[in-house]
Every structure is written in C-alpha cells, then in structure tokens.
Short mmCIF file of C-alpha atoms and ligand atoms in Angstrom, two decimals:
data_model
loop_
_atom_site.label_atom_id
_atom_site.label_comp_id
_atom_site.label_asym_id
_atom_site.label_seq_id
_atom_site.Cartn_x
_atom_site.Cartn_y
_atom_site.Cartn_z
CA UNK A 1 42.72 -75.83 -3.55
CA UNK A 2 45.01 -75.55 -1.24
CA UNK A 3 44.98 -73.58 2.61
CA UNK A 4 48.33 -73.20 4.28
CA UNK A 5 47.98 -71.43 7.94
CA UNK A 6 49.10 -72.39 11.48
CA UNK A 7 46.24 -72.01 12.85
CA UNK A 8 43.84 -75.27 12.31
CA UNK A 9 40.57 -73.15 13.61
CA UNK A 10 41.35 -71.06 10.70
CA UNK A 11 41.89 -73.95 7.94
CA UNK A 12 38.96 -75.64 9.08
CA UNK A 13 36.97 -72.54 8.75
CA UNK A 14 38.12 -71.65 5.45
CA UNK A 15 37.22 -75.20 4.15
CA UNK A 16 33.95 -75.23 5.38
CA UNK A 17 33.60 -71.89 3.35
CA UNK A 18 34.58 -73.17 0.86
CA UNK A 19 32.61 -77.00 0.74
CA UNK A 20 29.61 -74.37 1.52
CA UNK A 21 29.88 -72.31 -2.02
CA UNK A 22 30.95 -75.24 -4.22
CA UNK A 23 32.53 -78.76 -4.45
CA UNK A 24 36.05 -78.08 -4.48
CA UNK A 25 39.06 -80.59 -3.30
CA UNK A 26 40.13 -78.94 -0.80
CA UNK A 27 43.85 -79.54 1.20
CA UNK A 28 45.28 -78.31 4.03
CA UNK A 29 49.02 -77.65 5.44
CA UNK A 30 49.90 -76.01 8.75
CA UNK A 31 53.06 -74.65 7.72
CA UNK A 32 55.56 -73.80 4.26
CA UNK A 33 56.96 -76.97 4.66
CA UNK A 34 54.08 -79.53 4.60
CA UNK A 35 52.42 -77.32 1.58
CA UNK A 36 55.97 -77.91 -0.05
CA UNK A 37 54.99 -81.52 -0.28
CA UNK A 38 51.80 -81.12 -1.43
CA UNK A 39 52.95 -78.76 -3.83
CA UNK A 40 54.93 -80.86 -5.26
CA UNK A 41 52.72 -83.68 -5.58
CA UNK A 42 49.46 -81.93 -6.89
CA UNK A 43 48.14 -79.10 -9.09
CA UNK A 44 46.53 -76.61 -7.39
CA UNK A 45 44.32 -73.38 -8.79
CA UNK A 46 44.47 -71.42 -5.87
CA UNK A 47 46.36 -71.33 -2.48
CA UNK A 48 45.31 -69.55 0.20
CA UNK A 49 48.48 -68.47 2.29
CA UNK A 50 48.68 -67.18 5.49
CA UNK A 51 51.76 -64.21 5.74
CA UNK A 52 52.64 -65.44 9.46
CA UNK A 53 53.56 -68.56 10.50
CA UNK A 54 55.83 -69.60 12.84
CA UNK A 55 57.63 -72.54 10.88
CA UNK A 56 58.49 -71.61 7.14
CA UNK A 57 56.20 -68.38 6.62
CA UNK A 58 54.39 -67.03 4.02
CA UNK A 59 57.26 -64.84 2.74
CA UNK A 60 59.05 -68.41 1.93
CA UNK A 61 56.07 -70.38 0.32
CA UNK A 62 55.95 -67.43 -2.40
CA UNK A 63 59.40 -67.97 -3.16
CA UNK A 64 58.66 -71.47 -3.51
CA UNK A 65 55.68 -70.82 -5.90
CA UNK A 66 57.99 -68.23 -7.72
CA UNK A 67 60.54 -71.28 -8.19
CA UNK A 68 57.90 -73.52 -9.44
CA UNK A 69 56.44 -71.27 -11.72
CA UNK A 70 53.11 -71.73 -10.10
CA UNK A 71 50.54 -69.98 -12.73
CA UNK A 72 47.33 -70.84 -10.01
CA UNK A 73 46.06 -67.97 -7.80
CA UNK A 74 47.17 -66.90 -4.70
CA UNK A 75 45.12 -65.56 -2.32
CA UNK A 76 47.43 -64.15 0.97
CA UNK A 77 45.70 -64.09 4.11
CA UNK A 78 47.18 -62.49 7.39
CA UNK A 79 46.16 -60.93 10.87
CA UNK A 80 49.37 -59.14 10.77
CA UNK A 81 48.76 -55.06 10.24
CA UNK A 82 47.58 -54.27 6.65
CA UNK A 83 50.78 -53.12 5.22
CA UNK A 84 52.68 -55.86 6.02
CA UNK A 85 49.93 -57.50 3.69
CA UNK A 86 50.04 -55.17 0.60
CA UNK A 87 53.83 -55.56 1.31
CA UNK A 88 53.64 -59.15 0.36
CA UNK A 89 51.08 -58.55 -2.39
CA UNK A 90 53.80 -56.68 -4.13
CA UNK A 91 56.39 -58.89 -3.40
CA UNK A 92 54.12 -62.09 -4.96
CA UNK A 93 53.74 -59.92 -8.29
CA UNK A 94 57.30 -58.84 -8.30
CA UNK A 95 57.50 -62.77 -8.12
CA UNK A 96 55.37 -63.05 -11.11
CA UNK A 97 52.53 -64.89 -9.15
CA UNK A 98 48.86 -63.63 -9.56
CA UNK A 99 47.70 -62.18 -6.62
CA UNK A 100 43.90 -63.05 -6.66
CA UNK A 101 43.02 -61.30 -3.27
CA UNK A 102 44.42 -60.01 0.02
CA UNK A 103 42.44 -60.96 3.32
CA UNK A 104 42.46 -60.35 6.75
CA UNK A 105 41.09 -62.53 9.38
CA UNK A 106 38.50 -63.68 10.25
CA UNK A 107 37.28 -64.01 6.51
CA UNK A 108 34.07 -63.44 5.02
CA UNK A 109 32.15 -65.69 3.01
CA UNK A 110 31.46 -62.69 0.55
CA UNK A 111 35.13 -62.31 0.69
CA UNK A 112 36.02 -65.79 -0.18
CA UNK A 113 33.35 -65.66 -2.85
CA UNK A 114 34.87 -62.67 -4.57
CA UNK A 115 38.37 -64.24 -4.44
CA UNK A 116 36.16 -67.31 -6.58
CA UNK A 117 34.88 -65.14 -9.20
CA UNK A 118 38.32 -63.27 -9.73
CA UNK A 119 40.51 -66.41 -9.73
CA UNK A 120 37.87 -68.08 -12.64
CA UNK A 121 38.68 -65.21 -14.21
CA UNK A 122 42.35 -65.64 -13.61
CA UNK A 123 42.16 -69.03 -15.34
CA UNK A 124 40.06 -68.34 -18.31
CA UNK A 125 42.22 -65.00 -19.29
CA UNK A 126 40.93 -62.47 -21.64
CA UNK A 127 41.58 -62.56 -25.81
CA UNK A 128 44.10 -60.18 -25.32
CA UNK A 129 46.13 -61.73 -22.81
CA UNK A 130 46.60 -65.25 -24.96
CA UNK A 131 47.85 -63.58 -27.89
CA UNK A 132 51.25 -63.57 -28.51
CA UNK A 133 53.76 -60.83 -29.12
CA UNK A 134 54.48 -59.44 -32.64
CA UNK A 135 57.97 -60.02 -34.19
CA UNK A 136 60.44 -56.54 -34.98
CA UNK A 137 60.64 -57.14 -38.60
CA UNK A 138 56.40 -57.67 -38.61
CA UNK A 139 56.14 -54.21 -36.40
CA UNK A 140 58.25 -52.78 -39.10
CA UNK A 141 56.30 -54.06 -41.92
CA UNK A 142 53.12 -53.06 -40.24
CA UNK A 143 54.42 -49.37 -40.13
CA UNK A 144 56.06 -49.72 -44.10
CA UNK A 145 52.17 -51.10 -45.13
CA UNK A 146 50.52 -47.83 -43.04
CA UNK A 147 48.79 -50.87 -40.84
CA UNK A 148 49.28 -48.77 -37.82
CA UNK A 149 46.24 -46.90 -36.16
CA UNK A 150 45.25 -45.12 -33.89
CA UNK A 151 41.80 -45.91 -31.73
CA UNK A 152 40.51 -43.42 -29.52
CA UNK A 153 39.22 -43.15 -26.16
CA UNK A 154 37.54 -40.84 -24.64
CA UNK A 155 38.08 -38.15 -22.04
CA UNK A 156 35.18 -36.68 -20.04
CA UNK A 157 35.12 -33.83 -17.73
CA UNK A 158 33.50 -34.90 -14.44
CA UNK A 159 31.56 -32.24 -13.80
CA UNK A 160 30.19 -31.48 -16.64
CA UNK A 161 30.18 -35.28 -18.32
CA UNK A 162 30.96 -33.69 -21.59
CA UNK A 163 33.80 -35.34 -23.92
CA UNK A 164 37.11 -33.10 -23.09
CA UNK A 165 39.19 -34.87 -25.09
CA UNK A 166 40.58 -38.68 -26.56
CA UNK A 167 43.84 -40.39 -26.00
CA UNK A 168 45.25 -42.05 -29.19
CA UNK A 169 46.51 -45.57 -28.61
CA UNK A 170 48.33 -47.86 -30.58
CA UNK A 171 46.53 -50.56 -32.79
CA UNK A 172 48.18 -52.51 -35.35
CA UNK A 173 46.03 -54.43 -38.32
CA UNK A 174 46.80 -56.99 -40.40
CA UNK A 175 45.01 -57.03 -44.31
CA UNK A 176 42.40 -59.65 -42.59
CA UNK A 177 41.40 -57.04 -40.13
CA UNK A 178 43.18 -58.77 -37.29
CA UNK A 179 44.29 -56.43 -34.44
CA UNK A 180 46.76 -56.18 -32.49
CA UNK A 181 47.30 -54.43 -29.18
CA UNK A 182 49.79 -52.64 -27.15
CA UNK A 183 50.89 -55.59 -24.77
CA UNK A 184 51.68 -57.46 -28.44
CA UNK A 185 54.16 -54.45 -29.71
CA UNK A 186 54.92 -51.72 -27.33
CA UNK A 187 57.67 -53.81 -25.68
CA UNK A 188 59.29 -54.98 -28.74
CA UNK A 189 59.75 -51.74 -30.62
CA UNK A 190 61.13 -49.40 -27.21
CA UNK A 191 63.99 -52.37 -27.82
CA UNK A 192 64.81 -50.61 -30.75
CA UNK A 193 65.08 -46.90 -31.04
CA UNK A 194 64.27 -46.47 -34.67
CA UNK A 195 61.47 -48.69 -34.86
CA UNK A 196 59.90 -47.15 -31.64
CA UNK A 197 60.04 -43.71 -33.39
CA UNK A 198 58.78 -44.84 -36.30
CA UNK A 199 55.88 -46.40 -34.81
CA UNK A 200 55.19 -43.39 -32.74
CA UNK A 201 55.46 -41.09 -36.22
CA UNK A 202 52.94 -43.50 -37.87
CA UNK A 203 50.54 -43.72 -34.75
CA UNK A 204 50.87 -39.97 -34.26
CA UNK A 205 50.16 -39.20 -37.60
CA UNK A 206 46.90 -41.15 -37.70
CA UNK A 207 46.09 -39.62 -34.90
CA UNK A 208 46.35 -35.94 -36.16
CA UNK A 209 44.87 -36.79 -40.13
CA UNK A 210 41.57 -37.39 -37.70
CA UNK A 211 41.52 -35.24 -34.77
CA UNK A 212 41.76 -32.45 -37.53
CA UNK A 213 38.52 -33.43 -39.10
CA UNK A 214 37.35 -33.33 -35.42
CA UNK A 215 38.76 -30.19 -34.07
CA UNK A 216 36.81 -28.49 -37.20
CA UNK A 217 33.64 -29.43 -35.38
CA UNK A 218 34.28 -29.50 -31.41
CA UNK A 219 37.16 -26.73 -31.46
CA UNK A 220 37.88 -27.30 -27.55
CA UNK A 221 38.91 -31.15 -27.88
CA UNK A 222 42.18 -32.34 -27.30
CA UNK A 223 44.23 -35.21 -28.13
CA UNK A 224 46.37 -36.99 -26.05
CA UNK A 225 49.24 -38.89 -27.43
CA UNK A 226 51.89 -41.45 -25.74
CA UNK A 227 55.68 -40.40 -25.93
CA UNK A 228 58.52 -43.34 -24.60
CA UNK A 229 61.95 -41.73 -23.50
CA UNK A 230 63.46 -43.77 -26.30
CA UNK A 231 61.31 -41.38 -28.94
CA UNK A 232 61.85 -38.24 -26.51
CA UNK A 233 65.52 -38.46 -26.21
CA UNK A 234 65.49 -38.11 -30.25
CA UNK A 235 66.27 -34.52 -30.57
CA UNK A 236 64.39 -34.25 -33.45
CA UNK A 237 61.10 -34.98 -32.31
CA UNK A 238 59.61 -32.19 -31.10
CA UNK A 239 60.83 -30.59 -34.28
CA UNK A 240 59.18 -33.35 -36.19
CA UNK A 241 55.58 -33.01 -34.17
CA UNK A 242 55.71 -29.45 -34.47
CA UNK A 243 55.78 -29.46 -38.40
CA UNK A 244 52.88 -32.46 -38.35
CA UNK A 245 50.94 -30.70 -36.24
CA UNK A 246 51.36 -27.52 -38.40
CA UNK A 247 50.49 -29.47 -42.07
CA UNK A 248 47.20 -30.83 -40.15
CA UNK A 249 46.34 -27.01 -38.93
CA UNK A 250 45.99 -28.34 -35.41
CA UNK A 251 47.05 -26.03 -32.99
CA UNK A 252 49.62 -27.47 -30.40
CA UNK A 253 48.37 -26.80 -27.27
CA UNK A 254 45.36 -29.34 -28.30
CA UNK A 255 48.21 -31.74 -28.47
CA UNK A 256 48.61 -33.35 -24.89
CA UNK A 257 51.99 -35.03 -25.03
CA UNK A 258 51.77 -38.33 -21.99
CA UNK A 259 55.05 -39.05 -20.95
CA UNK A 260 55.29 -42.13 -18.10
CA UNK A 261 57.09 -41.59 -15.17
CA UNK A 262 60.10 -44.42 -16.14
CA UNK A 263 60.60 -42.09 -19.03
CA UNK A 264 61.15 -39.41 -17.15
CA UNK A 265 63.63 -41.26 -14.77
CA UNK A 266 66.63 -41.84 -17.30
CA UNK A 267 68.70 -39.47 -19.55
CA UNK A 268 67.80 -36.50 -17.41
CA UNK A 269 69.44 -34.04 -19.44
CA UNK A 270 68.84 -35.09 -22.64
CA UNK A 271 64.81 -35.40 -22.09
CA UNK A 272 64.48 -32.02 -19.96
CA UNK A 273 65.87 -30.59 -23.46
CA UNK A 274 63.09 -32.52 -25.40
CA UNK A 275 60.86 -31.68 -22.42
CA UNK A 276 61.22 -27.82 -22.46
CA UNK A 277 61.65 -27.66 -26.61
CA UNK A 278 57.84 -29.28 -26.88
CA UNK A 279 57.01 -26.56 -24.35
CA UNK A 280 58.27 -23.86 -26.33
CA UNK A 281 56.23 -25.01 -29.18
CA UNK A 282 53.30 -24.68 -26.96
CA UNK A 283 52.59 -28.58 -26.61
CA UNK A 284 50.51 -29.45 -23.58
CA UNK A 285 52.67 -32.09 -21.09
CA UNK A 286 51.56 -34.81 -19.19
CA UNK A 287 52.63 -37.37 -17.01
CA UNK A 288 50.91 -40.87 -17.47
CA UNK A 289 50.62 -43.24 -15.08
CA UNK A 290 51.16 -41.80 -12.31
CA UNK A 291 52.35 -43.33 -8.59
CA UNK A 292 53.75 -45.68 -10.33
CA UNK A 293 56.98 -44.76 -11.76
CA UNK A 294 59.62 -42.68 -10.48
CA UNK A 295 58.39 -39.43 -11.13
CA UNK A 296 60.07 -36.96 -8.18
CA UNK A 297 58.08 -34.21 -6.15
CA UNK A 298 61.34 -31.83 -7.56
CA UNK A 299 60.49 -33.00 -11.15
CA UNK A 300 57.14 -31.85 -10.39
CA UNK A 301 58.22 -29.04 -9.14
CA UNK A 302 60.90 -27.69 -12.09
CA UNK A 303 59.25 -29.63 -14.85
CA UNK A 304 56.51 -27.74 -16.75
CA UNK A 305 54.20 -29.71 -16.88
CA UNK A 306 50.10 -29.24 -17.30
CA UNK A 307 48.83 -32.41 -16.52
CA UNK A 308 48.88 -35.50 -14.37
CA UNK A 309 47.07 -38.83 -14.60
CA UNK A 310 46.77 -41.07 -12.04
CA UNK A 311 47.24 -44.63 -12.76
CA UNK A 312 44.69 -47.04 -13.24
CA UNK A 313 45.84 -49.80 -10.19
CA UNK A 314 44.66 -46.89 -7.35
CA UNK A 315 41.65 -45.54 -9.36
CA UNK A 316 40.34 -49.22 -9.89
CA UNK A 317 40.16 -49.87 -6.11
CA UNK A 318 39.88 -46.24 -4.51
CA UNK A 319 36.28 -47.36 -3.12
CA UNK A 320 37.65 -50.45 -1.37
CA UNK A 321 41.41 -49.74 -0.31
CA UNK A 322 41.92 -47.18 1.74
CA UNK A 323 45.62 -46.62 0.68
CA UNK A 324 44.66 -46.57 -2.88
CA UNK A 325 41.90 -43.77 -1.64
CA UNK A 326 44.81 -41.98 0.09
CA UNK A 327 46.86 -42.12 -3.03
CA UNK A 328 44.18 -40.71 -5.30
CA UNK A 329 43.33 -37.45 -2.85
CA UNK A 330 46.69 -36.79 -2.22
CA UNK A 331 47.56 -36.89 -5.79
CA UNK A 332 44.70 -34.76 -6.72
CA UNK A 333 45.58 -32.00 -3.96
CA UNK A 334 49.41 -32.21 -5.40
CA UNK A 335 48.15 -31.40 -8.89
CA UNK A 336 46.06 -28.83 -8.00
CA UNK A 337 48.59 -27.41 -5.72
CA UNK A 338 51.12 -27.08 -8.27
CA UNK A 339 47.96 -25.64 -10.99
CA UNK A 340 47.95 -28.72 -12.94
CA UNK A 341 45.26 -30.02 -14.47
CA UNK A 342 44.30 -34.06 -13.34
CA UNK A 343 43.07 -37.65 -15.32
CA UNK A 344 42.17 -40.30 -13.63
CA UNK A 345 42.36 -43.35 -15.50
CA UNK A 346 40.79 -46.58 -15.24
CA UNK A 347 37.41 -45.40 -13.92
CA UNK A 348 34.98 -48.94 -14.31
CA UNK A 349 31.78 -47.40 -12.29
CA UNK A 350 29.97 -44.62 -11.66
CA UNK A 351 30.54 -45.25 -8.37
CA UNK A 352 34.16 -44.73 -8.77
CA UNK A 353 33.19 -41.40 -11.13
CA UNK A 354 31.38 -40.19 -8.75
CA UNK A 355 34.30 -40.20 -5.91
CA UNK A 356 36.43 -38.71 -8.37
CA UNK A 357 34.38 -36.10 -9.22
CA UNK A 358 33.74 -34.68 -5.73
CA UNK A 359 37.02 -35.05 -5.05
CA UNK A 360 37.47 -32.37 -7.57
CA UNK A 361 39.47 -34.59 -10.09
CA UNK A 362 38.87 -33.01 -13.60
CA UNK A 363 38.89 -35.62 -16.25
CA UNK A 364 37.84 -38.94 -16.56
CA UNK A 365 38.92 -41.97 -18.74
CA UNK A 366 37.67 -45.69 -18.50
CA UNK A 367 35.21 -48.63 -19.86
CA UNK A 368 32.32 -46.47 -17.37
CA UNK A 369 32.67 -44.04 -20.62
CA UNK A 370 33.92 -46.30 -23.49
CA UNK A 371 37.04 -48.62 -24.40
CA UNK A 372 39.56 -47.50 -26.86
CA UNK A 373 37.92 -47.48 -30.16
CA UNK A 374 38.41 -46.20 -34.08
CA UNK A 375 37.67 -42.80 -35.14
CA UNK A 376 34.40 -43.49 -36.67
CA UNK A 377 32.97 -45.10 -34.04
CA UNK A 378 33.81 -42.61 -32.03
CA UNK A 379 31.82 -40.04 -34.14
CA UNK A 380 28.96 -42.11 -34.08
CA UNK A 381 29.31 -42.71 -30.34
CA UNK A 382 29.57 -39.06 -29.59
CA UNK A 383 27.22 -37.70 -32.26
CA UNK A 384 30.10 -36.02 -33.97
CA UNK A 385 28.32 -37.01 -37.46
CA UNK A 386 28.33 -33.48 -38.95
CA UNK A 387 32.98 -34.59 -38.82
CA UNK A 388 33.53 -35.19 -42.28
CA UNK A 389 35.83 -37.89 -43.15
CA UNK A 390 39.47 -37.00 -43.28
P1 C2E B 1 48.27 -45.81 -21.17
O1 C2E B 1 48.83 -44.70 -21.97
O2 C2E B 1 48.27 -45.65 -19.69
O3 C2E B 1 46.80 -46.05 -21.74
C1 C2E B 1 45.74 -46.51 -20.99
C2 C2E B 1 45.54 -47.98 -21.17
O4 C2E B 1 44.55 -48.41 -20.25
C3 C2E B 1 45.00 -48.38 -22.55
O5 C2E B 1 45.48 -49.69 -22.87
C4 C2E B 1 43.50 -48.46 -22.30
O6 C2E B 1 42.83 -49.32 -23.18
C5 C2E B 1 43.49 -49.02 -20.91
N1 C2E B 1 42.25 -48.65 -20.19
C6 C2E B 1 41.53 -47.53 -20.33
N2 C2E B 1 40.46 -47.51 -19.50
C7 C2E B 1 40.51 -48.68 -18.83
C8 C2E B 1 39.66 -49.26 -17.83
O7 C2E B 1 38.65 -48.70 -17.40
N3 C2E B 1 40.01 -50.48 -17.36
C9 C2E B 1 41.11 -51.13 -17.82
N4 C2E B 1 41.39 -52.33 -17.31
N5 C2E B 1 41.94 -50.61 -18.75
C10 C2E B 1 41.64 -49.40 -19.26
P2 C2E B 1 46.16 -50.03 -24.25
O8 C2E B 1 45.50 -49.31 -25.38
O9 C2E B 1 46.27 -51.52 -24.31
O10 C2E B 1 47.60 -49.40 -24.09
C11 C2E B 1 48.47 -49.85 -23.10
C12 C2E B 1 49.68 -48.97 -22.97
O11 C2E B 1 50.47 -49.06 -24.15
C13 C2E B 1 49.35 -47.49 -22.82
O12 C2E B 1 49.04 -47.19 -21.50
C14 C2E B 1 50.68 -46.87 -23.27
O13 C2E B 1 51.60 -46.89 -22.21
C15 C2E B 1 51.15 -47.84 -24.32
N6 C2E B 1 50.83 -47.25 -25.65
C16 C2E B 1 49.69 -47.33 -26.38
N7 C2E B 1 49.82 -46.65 -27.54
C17 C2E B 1 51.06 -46.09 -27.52
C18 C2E B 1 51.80 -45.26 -28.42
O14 C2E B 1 51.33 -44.84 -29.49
N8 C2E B 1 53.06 -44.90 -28.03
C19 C2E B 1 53.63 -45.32 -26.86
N9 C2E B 1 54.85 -44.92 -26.54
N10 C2E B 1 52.96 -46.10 -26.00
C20 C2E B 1 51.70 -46.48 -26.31
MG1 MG B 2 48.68 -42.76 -21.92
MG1 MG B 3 48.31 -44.63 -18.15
#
C-alpha cells in the first residue's frame, strides 16, 4: 500500500489505521514525485492519494498511474471542497483507474475499512468481469442457432410492491449451457449494423413468444425492451416490431421501448423519425440510463416520451452522496413535471427502496427484487404458475 500526501500528520495517521485493521506493507511519499519512484520500483494494490499537494499534485500522479496502466485501487483523499473531489473521481475513471473510494479529511477508521472491503473486491473481480468478449462471426452464429435469449427482470411498483413489469436483457447460450452476458456481446455487434439488428430481432422475439404466455395471465404487465441508435436509425424497425408484436397478440403499448441517452444524441433526424413512427404505433418510450448520457431538457421537452429511468451509478449511492441524492429528486420532479412515468434502476436495499418510494419514484428494478433471470424462473418466482408454456 501506498499513501502519498504532504502532510506527514496525515500519512502517519493513515498508517497507523491501517497497521491497526491488518498487517499490510505500508509506504509513504510526501509528494507525486517521490511516489513516482516508488511506483516504479514496487507493486502496489492500493494508493491512497491526496488531490492537493503543493509539489506534483494529485491531478499528476493519476496521469502517472494512467501511463503505467496501474490495475491496483485508488483511493483519492482531499480537504479541498467536495466537488473538486468527485471532479477527480471522474477524471481517474476517464483514466481507466478504479476508483475504490473518495475521502475527506480527517478519515475514519470505518471509512478506511470500507475502502478494504471494496478494493478486495476490486482484486478478486466477479465471473462476469473475467470472461472475455465474444467474436462477430460467434454472435452471428449464436443468432443463426436461435442461442439468443432473453432473461427477465423484474419491475415493481413502489408503492404497491407488486410486479409492474420485466425488462428483457440479452443472454447468449452455447449447446453446453454456457452463458454469456451483455458486457461479452453488446459492444461487438453495435460495431456492425446488421448484426446489432439481428440480435435485437432474435432477443426481441424471445422476449414477446413469452411475455404473451404472460400477458394471458397478468394482463397489466409490461415488457421493457433495449433499442441501440444503430437498430433505431433502421427505418424498418418499427415496422418490423409492430408486425411481431401483432403475430404474438401483444398489444403495443405493453411494449416499453428503452432507448439510452447516447442513442438519442446522434442522427437526430433520422431517429426522431423512428422515434415518432413507434409512437404512432402506440409503443410506450423510454429513456434508459438516465444522467448519464446526453439526453437534452429540449429533447425532453419535444420528444414523446412516457418514461424515464434513472441510472444505476446515482440510485446505488443516493443514501450516502448527497449529489447523487440531488440527482435522483431532481430527476424524479423533472419526470413528473413533464407527466412521465419514472424507474429507478439499480436499487440493492430496502433502504434505498424505501427513499425512492417516498420520494414518489414509481417503479423499481434491482438485486433488492431479483437479478435478471429466464422466463420460467420468473414464473416460479412470481407465482405466475397457472402461465402456460409458450
Ligand atoms: P440496461 O438496459 O441499463 O439494463 C440494466 C442492467 O443493470 C442489466 O445488466 C442488469 O442486470 C443490471 N442490474 C439490474 N439491477 C442491478 C442492481 O441492482 N445492481 C447492479 N449492479 N446491476 C443491476 P445486463 O443484463 O448485463 O445488461 C447490460 C446492458 O446491456 C443493459 O443495460 C443494456 O444497455 C445492454 N443490453 C442488454 N440487452 C440488450 C438488448 O437486447 N439490446 C440492446 N441494445 N442492449 C442490451
Ligand atoms: Mg435497459
Ligand atoms: Mg439502464
């Protein structure tokens, strides 16, 4: 471990911390340059980094780490005003470094604790993360073999906690029941525009062969589905989702199109046509991940839109960052303002539910309710058993 600040009260605290919760080899530097040294000589799993320093600051050791490719975690520490701090945070990510924690001084124990936890976490990563991207020509043979599914996940109203609706997501499957998620395709197939439409045609299509079997039994339900610009701008596709959602017999306003915000930034002409065509056949719009894209109040405004979901980063942390909290109400009392309807996304307590909810946010989607997950375990989650197979 590594501390880099100018202030030596502040290292030596830090260390102690730190020799108090564990044994850890622990190094210190007063400013970028002698941590530049050290750097270079050792491996380090995290460094804490303080944002101000007179010599060299923090701004310039991140560079550095960017440079070296340092895959540790970086904890950025700072007395300086808070958004100078998430500032930096968002500068270290756009540097591809993985921001374990943001502290102010003095620090907590507690705090430094929690930064512990999250970085072990950092450096064992999850199944998903390690596995590594599917090829174009697989993708394609996934969609030619029909080894493209949709998994569901749930959407709950937060009032009354009853299942509103699922979102269909992506999963690929290999013949030895292997699967294979978003982060492994998504990216590959939007470089190709027929491969990305075919992939949304397959996944779509899934989708609607098993919502119908659903909407026979819980009539209200609605399914979301994800649209990229690349399959928007295709003229044809609301045409196409029209006449699939017509040989299913599912009505289209229980068809939630999600469009993301980036999607919604290029081609503006183009995609307002695909926009307003999906409206005229009734389709429900959305726009995902919101906060985080481009999206523009005027868009807002002239687009018609029924739906907005707030992304996952400001729901995750709307108990413990105030700026994330400001985010969230705002967004909600922009929704409601223009009559839209709002998801939040990412919801991982009931703590976090229960904000939501009295902040008069409508729907809620996260692991609190359930993870994405295939159709029939979704009717035996939900006691939809009386569904009949499609
Ligand atoms: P999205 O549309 O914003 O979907 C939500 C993602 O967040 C899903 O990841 C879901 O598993 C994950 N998620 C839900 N609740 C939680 C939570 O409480 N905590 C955390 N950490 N994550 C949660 P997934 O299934 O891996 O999909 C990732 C993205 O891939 C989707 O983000 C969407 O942008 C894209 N995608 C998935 N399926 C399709 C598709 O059929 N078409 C297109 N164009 N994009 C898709
Ligand atoms: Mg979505
Ligand atoms: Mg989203």
């Amino acid at each position: 471990m590594l501390i880099i600040d100018d202030h030596a009260v502040i290292r030596r605290t830090l260390s102690a911390c730190l020799n108090g919760i564990g044994n850890f080899e622990v190094y210190e530097a007063g400013d970028g340059e002698d941590a530049r040294q050290l750097i270079a000589d050792r491996q380090f799993d995290i460094i804490f980094c303080d944002i101000n320093m007179p010599n060299e600051n923090g701004i310039d050791v991140l560079q550095y780490l960017a440079e070296q490719h340092f895959s540790g975690g970086v904890v950025l520490i700072s007395s300086t005003d808070e958004t100078l701090l998430k500032a930096s945070s968002l500068l270290a990510r756009q540097f591809n470094l993985a921001i374990i924690g943001v502290a102010e001084k003095p620090i907590q124990r507690h705090t430094v604790l929690s930064f512990l936890i999250k970085a072990n976490q950092h450096l064992a990563p999850s199944e998903q993360q390690q596995l590594t991207p599917l090829s174009a020509n697989a993708i394609a043979k996934a969609i030619d073999d029909a080894n493209v599914i949709a998994f569901f996940q749930p959407q709950v109203c937060l009032k009354t906690q009853q299942l509103s609706g699922v979102e269909a997501l992506a999963r690929i499957e290999n013949d030895n029941g292997e699967v294979f998620y978003p982060s492994q395709f998504i990216e590959i197939a939007e470089q190709s525009d027929p491969l990305m439409l075919a992939l949304t045609k397959a996944v779509v299509t899934d989708a609607l062969a098993k919502f119908a079997a659903l909407l026979a039994v819980e009539p209200a339900l609605t399914l979301s589905i994800n649209i990229s610009a690349r399959v928007l701008i295709d003229q044809t596709f609301p045409h196409w989702l029209q006449a699939i959602c017509h040989q299913y017999s599912v009505p289209p306003p229980r068809v939630i199109c999600e469009l993301t915000e980036t999607a919604l930034a290029s081609h503006p002409s183009l995609l307002t046509a695909s926009i307003l065509r999906l409206r005229l056949f009734q389709f429900q719009l959305s726009i995902d991940d919101f906060g985080t894209g481009y999206a523009s109040i005027e868009q807002l405004h002239s687009l018609p839109f029924q739906e907005l979901k707030i992304d996952q980063r400001f729901v995750a942390d709307c108990l413990t960052d105030l700026r994330s909290r400001v985010v969230v109400e705002q967004t909600i009392q922009l929704a409601k303002g223009f009559g839209m309807s709002v998801v939040a996304e990412g919801i991982e307590s009931a703590d976090v539910a229960g904000f939501l909810a009295l902040k008069q946010c409508d729907i809620g989607q996260g692991y609190f309710y359930a993870k994405p997950m295939r159709y029939q375990q979704l009717i035996d989650a939900f006691g939809l058993n009386k569904v009949e197979s499609p």
